[in-house]
Coordinates of C-alpha atoms in Angstrom, one line a residue:
Chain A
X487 CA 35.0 77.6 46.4
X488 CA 35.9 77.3 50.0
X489 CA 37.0 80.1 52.2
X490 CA 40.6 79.4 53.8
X491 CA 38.8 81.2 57.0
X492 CA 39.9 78.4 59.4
X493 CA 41.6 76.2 57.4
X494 CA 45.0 76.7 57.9
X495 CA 45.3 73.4 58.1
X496 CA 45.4 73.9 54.3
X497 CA 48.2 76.4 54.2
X498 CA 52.0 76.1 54.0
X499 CA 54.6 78.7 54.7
X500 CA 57.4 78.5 52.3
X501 CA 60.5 79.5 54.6
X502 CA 62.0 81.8 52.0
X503 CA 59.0 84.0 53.6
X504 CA 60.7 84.7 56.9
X505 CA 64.0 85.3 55.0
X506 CA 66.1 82.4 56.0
X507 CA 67.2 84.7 59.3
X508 CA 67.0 81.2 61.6
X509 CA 68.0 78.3 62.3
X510 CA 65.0 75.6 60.2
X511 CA 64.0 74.4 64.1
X512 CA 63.1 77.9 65.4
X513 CA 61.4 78.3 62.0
X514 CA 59.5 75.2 62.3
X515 CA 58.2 75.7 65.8
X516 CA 56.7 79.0 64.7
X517 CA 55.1 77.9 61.7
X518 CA 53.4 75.1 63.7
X519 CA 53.0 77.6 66.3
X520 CA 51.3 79.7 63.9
X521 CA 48.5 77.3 63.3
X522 CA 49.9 76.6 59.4
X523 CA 49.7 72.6 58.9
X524 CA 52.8 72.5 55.9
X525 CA 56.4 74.3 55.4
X526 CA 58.2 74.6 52.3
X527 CA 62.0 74.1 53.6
X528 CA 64.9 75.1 51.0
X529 CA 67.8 72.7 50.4
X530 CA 70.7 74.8 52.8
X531 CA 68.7 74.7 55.8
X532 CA 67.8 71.2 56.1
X533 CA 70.9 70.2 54.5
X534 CA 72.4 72.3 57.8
X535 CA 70.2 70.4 60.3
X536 CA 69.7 67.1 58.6
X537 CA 67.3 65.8 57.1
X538 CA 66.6 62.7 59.6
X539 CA 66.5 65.5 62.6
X540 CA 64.2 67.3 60.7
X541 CA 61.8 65.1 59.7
X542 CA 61.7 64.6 63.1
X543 CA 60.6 67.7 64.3
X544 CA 58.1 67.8 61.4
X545 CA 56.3 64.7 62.5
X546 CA 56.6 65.8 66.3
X547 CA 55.0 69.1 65.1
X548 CA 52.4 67.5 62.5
X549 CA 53.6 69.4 59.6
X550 CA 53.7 68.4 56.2
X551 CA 56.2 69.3 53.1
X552 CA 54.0 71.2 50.9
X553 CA 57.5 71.4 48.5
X554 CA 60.8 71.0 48.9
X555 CA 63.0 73.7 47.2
X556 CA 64.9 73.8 44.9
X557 CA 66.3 71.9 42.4
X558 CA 70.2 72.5 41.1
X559 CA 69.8 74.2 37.7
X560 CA 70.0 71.9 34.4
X561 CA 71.4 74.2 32.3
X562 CA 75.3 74.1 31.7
X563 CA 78.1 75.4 29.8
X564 CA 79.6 71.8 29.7
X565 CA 78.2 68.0 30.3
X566 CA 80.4 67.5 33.7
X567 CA 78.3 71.1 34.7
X568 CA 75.3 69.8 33.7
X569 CA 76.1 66.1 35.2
X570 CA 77.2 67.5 38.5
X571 CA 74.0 69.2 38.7
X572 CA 71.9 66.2 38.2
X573 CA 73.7 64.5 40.7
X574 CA 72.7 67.1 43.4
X575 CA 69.6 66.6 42.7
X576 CA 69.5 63.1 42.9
X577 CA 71.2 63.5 46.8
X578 CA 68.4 66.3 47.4
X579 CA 65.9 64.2 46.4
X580 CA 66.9 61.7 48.6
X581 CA 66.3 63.8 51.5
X582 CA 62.7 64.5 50.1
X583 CA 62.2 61.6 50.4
X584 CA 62.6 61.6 53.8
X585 CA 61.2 64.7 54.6
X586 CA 58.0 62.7 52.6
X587 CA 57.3 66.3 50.7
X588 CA 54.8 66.6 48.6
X589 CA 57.0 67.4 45.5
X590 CA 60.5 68.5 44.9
X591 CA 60.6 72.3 42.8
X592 CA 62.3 72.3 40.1
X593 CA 63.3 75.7 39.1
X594 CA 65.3 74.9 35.8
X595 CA 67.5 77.6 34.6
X596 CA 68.5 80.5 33.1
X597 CA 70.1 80.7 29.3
X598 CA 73.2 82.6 30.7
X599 CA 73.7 79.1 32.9
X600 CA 75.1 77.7 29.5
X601 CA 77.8 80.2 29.2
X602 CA 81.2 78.7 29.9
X603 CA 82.2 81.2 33.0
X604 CA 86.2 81.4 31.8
X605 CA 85.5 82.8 28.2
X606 CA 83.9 86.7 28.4
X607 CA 82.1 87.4 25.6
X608 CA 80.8 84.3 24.7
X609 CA 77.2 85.2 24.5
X610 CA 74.9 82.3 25.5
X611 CA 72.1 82.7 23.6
X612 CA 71.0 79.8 22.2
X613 CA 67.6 79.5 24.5
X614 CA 66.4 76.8 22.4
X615 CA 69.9 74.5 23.2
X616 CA 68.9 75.7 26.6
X617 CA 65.7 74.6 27.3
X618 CA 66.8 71.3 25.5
X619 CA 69.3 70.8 28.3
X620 CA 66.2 71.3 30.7
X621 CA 64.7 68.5 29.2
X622 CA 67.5 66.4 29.1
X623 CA 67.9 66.9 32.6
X624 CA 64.3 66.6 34.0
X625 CA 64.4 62.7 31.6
X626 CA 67.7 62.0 33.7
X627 CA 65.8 63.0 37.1
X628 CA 62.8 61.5 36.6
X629 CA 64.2 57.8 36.7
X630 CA 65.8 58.5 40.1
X631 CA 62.3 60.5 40.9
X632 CA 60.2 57.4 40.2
X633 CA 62.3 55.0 42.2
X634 CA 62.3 57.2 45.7
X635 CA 58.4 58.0 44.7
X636 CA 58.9 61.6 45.2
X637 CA 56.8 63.9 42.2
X638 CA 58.5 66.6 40.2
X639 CA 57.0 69.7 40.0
X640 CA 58.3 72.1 37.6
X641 CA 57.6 75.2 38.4
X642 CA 57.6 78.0 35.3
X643 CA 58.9 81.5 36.5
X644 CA 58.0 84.7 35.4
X645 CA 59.9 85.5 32.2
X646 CA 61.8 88.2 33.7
X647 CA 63.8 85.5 34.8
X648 CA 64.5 83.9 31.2
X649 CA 68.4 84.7 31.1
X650 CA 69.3 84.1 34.5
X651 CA 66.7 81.7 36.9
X652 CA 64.7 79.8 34.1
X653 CA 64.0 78.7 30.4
X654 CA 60.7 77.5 31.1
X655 CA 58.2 80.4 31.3
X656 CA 54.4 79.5 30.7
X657 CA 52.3 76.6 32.7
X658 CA 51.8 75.6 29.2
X659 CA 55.4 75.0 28.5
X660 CA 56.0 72.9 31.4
X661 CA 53.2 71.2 30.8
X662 CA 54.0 70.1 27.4
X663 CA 57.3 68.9 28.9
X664 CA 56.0 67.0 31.3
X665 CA 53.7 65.2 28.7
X666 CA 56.6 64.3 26.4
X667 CA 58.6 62.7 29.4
X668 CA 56.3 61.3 31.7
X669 CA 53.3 60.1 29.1
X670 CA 51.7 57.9 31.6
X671 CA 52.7 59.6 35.4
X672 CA 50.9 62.7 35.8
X673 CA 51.4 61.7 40.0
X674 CA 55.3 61.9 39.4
X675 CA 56.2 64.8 36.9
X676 CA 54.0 68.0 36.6
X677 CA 53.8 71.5 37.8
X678 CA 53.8 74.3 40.8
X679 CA 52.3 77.1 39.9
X680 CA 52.9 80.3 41.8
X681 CA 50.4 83.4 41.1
X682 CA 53.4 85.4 40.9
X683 CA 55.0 83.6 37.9
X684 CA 52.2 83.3 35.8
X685 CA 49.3 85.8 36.4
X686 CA 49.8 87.9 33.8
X687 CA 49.5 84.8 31.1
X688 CA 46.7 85.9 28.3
X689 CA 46.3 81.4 28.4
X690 CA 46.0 81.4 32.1
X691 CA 42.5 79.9 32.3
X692 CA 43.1 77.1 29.4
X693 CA 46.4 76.3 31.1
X694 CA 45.1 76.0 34.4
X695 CA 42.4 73.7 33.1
X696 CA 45.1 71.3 30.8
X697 CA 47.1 71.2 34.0
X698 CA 44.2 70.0 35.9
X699 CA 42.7 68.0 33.6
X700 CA 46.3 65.7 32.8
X701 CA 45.8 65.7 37.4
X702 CA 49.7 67.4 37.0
X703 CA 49.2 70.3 39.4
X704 CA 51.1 69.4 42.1
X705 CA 51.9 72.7 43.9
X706 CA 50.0 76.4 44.5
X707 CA 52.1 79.0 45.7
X708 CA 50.6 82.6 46.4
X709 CA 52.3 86.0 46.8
X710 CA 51.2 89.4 45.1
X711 CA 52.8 91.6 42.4
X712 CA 52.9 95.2 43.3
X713 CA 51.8 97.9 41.2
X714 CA 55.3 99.2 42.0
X715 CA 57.4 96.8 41.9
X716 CA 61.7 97.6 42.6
X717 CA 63.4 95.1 42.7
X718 CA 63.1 91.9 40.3
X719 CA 63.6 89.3 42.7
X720 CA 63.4 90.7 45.9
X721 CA 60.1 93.0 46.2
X722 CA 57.0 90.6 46.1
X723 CA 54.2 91.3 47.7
X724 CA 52.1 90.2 51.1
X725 CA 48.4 88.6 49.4
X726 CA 46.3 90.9 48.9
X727 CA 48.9 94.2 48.7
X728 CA 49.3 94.3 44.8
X729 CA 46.9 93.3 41.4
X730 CA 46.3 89.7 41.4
X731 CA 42.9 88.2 42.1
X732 CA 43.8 85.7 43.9
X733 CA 40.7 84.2 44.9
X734 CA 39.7 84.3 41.1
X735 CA 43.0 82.5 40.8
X736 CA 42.5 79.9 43.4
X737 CA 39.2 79.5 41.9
X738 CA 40.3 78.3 38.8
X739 CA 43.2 76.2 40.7
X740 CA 40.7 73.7 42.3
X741 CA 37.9 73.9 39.8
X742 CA 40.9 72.2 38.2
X743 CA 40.8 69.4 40.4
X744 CA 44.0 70.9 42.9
X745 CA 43.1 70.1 46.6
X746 CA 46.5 70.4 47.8
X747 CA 48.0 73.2 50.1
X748 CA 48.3 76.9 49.5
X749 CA 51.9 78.0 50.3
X750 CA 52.9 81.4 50.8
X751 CA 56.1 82.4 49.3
X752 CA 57.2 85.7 49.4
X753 CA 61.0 87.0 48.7
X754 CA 61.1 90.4 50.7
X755 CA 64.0 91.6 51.1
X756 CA 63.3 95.4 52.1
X757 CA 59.8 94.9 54.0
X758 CA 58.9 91.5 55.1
X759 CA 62.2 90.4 55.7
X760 CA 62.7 93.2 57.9
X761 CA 59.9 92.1 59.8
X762 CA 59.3 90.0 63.1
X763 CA 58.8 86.5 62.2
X764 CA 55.8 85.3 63.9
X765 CA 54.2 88.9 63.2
X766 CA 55.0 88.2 59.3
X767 CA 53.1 84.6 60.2
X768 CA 50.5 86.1 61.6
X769 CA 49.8 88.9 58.6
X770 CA 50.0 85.4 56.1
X771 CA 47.5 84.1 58.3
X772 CA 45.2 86.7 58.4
X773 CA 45.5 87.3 54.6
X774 CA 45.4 83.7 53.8
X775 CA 41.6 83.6 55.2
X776 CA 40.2 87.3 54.1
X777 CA 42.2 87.5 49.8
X778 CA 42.9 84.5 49.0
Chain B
X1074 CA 68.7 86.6 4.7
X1075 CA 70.7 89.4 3.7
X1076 CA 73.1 91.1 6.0
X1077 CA 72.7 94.7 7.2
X1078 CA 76.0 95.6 6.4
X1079 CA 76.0 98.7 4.4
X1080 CA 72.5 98.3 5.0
X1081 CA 71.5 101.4 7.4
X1082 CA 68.9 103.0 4.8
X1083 CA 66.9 100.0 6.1
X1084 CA 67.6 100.6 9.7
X1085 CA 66.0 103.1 12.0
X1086 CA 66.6 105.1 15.7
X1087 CA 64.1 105.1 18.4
X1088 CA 64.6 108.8 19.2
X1089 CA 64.4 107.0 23.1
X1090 CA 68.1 105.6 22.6
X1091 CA 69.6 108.6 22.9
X1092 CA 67.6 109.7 26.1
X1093 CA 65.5 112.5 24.8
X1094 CA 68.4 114.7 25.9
X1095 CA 68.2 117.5 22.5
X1096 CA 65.4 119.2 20.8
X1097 CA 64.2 116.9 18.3
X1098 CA 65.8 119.1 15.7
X1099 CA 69.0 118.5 16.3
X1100 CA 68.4 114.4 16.8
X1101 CA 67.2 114.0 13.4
X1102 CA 70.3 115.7 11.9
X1103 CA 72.6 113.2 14.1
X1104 CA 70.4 110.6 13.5
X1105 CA 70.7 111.6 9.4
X1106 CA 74.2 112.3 9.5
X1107 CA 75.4 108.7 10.7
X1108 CA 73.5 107.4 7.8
X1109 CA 70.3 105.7 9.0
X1110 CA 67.1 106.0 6.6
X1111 CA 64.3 106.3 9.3
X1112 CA 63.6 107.4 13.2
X1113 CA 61.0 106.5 15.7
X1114 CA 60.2 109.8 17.3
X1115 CA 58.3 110.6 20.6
X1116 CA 55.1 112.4 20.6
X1117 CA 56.0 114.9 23.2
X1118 CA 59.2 115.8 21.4
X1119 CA 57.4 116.1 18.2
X1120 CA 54.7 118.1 19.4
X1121 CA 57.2 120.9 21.1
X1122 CA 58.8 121.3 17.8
X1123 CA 55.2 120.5 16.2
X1124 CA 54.4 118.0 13.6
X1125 CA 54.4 120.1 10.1
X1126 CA 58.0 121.6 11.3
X1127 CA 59.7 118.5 12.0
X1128 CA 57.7 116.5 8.7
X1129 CA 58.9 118.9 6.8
X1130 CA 62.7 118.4 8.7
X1131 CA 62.2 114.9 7.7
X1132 CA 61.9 115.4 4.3
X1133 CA 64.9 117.3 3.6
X1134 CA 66.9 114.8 5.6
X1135 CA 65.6 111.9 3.8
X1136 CA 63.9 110.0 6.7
X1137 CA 61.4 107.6 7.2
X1138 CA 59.8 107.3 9.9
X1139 CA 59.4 103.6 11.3
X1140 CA 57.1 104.2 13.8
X1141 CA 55.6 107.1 16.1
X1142 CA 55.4 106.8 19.9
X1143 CA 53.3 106.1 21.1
X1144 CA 49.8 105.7 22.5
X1145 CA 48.6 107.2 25.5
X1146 CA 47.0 104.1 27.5
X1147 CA 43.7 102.8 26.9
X1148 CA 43.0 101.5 30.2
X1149 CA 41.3 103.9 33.0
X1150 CA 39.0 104.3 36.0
X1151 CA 36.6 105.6 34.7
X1152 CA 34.5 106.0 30.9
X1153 CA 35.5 109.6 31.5
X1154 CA 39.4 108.6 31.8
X1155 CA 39.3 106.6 29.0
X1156 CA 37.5 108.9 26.6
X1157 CA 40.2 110.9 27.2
X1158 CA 42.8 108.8 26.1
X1159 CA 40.9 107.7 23.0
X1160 CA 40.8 111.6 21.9
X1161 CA 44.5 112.2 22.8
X1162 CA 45.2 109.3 20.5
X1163 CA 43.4 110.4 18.0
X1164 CA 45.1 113.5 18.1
X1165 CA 48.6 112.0 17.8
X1166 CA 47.3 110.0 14.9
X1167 CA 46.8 113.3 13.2
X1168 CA 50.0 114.2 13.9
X1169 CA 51.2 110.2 12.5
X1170 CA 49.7 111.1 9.2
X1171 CA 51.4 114.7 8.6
X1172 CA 55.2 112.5 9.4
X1173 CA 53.7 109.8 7.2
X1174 CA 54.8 107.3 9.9
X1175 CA 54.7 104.1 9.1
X1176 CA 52.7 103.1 12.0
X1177 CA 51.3 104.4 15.2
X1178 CA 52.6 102.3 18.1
X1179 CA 49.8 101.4 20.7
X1180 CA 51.1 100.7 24.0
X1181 CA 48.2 100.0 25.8
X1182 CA 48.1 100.0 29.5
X1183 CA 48.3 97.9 32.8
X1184 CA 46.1 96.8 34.5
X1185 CA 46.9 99.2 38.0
X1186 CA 45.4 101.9 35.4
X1187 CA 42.1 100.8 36.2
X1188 CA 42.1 101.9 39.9
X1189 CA 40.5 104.9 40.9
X1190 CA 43.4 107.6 41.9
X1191 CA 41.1 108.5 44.7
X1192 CA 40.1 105.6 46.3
X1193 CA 43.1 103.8 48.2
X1194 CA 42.8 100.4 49.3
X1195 CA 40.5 99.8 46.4
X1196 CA 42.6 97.5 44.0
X1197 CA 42.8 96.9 40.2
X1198 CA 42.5 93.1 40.5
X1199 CA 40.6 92.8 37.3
X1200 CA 42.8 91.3 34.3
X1201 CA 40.4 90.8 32.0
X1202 CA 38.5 93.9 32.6
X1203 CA 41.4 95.5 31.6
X1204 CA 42.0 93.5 28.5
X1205 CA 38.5 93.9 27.2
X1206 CA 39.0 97.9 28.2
X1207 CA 41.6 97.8 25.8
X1208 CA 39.7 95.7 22.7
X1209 CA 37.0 98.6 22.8
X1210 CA 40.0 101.5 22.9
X1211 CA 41.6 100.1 20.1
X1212 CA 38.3 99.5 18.3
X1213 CA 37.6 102.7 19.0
X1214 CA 40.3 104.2 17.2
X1215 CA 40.8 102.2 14.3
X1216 CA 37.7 103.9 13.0
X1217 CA 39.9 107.1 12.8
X1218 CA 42.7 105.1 11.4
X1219 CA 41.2 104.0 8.9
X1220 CA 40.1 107.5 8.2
X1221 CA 43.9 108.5 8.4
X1222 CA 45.2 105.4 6.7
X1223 CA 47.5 105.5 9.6
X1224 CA 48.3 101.7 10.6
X1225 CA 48.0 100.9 14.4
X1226 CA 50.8 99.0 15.3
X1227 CA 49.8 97.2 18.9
X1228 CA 53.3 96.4 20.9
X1229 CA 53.0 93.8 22.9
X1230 CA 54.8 94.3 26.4
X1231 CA 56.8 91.8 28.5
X1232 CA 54.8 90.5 30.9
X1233 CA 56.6 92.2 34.2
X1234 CA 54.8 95.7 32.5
X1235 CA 51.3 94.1 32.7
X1236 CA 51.0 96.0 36.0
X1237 CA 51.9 99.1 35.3
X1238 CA 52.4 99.7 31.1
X1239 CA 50.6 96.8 29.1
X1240 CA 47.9 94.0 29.6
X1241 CA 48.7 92.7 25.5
X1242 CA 52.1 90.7 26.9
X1243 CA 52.9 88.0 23.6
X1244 CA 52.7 88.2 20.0
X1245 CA 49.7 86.0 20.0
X1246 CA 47.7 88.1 22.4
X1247 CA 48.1 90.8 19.9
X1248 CA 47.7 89.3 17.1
X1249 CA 43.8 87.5 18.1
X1250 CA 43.3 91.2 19.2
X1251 CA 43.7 92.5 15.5
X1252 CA 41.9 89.6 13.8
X1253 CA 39.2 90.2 16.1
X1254 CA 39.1 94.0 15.6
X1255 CA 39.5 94.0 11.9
X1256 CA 39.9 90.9 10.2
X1257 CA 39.5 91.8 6.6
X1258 CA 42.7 94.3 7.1
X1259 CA 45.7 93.6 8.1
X1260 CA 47.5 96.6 6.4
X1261 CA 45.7 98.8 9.6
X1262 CA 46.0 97.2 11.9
X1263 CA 48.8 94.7 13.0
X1264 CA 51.9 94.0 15.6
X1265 CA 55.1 95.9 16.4
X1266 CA 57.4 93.1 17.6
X1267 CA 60.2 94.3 20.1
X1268 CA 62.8 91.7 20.4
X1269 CA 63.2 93.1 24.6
X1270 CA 59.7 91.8 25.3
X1271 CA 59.1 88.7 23.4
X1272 CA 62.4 87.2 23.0
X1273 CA 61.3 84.7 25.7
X1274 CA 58.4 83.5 24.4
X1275 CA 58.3 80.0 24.2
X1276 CA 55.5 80.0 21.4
X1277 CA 57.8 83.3 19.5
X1278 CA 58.5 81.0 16.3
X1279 CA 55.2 79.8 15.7
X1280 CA 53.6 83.6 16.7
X1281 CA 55.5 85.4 14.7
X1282 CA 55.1 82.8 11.4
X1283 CA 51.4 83.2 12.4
X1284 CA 51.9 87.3 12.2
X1285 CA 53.2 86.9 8.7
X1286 CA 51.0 84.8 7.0
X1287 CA 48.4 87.1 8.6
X1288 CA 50.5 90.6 7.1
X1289 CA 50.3 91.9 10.1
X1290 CA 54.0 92.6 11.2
X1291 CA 54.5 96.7 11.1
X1292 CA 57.6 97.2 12.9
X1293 CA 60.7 95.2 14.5
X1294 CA 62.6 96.9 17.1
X1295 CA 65.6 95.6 18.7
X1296 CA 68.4 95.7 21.6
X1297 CA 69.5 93.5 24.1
X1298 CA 68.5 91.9 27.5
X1299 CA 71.5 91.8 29.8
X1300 CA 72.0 89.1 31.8
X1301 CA 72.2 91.1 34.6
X1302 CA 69.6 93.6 34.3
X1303 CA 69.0 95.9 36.9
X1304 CA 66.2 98.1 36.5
X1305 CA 63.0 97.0 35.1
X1306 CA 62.7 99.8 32.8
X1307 CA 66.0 101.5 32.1
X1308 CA 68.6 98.6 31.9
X1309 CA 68.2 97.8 28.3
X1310 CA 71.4 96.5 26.5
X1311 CA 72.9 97.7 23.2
X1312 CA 72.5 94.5 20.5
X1313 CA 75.1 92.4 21.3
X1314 CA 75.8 92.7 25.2
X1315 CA 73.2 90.2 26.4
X1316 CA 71.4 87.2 25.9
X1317 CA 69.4 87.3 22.7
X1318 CA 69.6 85.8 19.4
X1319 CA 69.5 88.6 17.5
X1320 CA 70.5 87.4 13.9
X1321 CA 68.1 84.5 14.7
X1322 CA 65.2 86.8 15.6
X1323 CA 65.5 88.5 12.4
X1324 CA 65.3 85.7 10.3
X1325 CA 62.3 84.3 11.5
X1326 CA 60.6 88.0 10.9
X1327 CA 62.1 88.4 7.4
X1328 CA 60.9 84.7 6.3
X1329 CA 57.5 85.6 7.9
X1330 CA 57.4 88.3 5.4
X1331 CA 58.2 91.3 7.2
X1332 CA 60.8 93.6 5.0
X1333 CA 60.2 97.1 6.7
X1334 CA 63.0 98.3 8.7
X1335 CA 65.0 97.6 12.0
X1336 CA 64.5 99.9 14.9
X1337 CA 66.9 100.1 17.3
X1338 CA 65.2 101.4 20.9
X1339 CA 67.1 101.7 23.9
X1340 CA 66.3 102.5 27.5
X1341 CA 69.3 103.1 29.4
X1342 CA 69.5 105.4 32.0
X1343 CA 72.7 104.7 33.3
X1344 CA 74.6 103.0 30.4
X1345 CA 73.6 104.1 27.3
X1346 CA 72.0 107.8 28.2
X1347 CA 75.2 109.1 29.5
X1348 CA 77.1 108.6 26.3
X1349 CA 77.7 111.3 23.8
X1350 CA 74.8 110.6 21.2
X1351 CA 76.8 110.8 18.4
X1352 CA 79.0 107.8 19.6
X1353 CA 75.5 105.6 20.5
X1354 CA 75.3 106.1 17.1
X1355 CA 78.3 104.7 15.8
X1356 CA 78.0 101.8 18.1
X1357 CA 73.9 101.1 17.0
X1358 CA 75.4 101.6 13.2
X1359 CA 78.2 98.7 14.3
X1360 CA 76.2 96.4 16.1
X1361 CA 73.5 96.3 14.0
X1362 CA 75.8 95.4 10.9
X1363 CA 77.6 92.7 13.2
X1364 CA 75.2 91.2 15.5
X1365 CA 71.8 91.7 14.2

């Protein structure tokens, strides 16, 4: 395996990572400032700019779209929920499109998203009616998705995050779904996997390999889990800070067959995001090319 | 499958649920008194009052117990470290036999118990070293279990502990672990399945079918997961306030084959643990003849 040791050119920064504190053209000039050669924009902030305006600063600045974040959740208490999401995807894909990202991150949903929000005490617990409505919606995305050319990656999240964020849990899981809707496409549906989400998986290796194998690994994000973690969303850790091997990880990435970027997403809310931007830049930097 | 209602001989009360706030004495008459036929008690609460005391407690009372807890982790720094953990287990198993438990529940470690205490900086990056660590603990002391004819129950943890409490995160994981250790018997050596950490699971029907046929299923322990957890540890919900199928989740375990009793173990340090433990009682005995 390569060393990232001068090849930044290789890595993305996921803006979640600075914390969303600026405006996307502030945080676009740093990141190319940086010496990164991708970002990983979220849906507000270009949606606040414009896409058009900043696809032009990302061609003036020679960056690409590692991933464009995130999808609308598919999971809803009623059809016009679960229709209205759909269609905001379909308009954010349209600006991936533009922005000529790499994939478009489909985070799915949460079993509590099917609980009608006006009756309390309706328990939503049917997780397999859940993840059916995941499916559902990925089919219905996937047409639009094929026509603007722009790949789906879903990306499973840590099961922590079953009743609230997402159904789908295991690289396996979202693998299997992209095999029963997309057959034939591996280059338009597959998956992002982020070290965080899925390092702990006793399948890991075999799933990494499947991934690879069916050419469906379409993103790699890296982060670290801390030994001590506080906070379920908000306390990931800077690479090389907390227990994943992440060069064993990456390892098995691009033994795989992934030659894409590696994108650096960390949600921070009490340390990084309390940090100077370009010095968070350069600690990704310097991590990127020593753990990683 | 048969309701629990007027079914409490068959249910069973972590001694955790109620916070660990009396002498053990004085739990087992509440826990008696509102009618359940078994408890889950804690080693260190057992082993103040000591074990031939509190067996001897049981017996006048009627209970069963479902399951002692638990194991002291497997995984260490050092041969020393864990050589030390194998003889404290060995201990406790001791101590299983005098209560007649019917199981010894192994919670076996993260993988940040592998890093030297002294040596900051020097991380515990290595997964399956830790795994494997815990194969040869467990090995280790089957031999005495089988000695005992104490069964080892191994409880697989939700994969946000495998830092910190457990590398064994799904059924499955466990379950290869037992057929590996001691495939010619199940009746020593099988799963406890917790509803908290597997509920997500998307291979949970198939594992626990495959836990069944294999006899190995030695406890069932259930609560809740709130939507809105807040605390990784201590924010479990009472059966009924979250997001899991609970009535569901039995079924598949009683058509799997499993017929011992449901443990109710909740961790609640803010909800639950600051109710009078006489009415967390009455509310397990209600829920779990409503929702479970």
């Amino acid at each position: 395996m390569e060393s990232l040791n001068n090849q930044l050119h290789r890595c993305s920064i996921n803006t979640a990572t600075l914390g969303h504190r600026e405006p996307i053209a502030l945080t676009l000039d740093r990141i190319a400032r940086a010496g990164f050669g991708g970002v990983a924009p979220w849906r507000q902030e270009v949606e606040a700019a414009g896409a058009p305006a900043v696809a032009r600063q990302l061609r003036a600045l020679q960056l690409s779209v590692s991933g464009y974040c995130r999808s609308a959740y598919l999971t809803g208490a009623t059809p016009a929920e679960r229709r209205a999401a759909v269609e905001s995807n379909r308009r954010a894909l349209h600006d991936a499109a533009e922005l000529d990202a790499r994939c478009f991150v489909m985070v799915v949903g949460g079993v509590n998203g099917t609980a009608p929000a006006s009756s309390a005490g309706a328990a939503p617990r049917d997780l397999a009616g859940a993840r059916q409505q995941v499916a559902d919606g990925i089919a219905e995305l996937y047409d639009e998705a094929r026509k603007l050319r722009v790949p789906l990656a879903i990306e499973p999240l840590h099961p922590m995050y079953a009743a609230d964020r997402s159904v789908v849990n295991t690289i396996a899981q979202a693998l299997a779904l992209c095999e029963s809707i997309a057959p034939d496409d591996p280059a338009l549906l597959g998956v992002a996997i982020d070290v965080y989400h899925c390092w702990w998986d006793p399948l890991l290796s075999e799933s990494i390999a499947a991934a690879g194998r069916a050419r469906r690994i379409l993103g790699y994000h890296v982060c670290d889990w801390l030994a001590d973690t506080r906070d379920m969303l908000m306390d990931r850790g800077m690479m090389g800070d907390g227990v994943v091997d992440l060069a064993g990880f990456r390892r098995q990435i691009e033994e795989a067959g992934y030659d894409g970027m590696v994108e650096v997403e960390i949600f921070s809310r009490d340390r990084w995001w309390t940090v100077e931007p370009d010095s968070v830049l350069s600690t990704c930097a310097q991590r990127l090319q020593s753990v990683c």
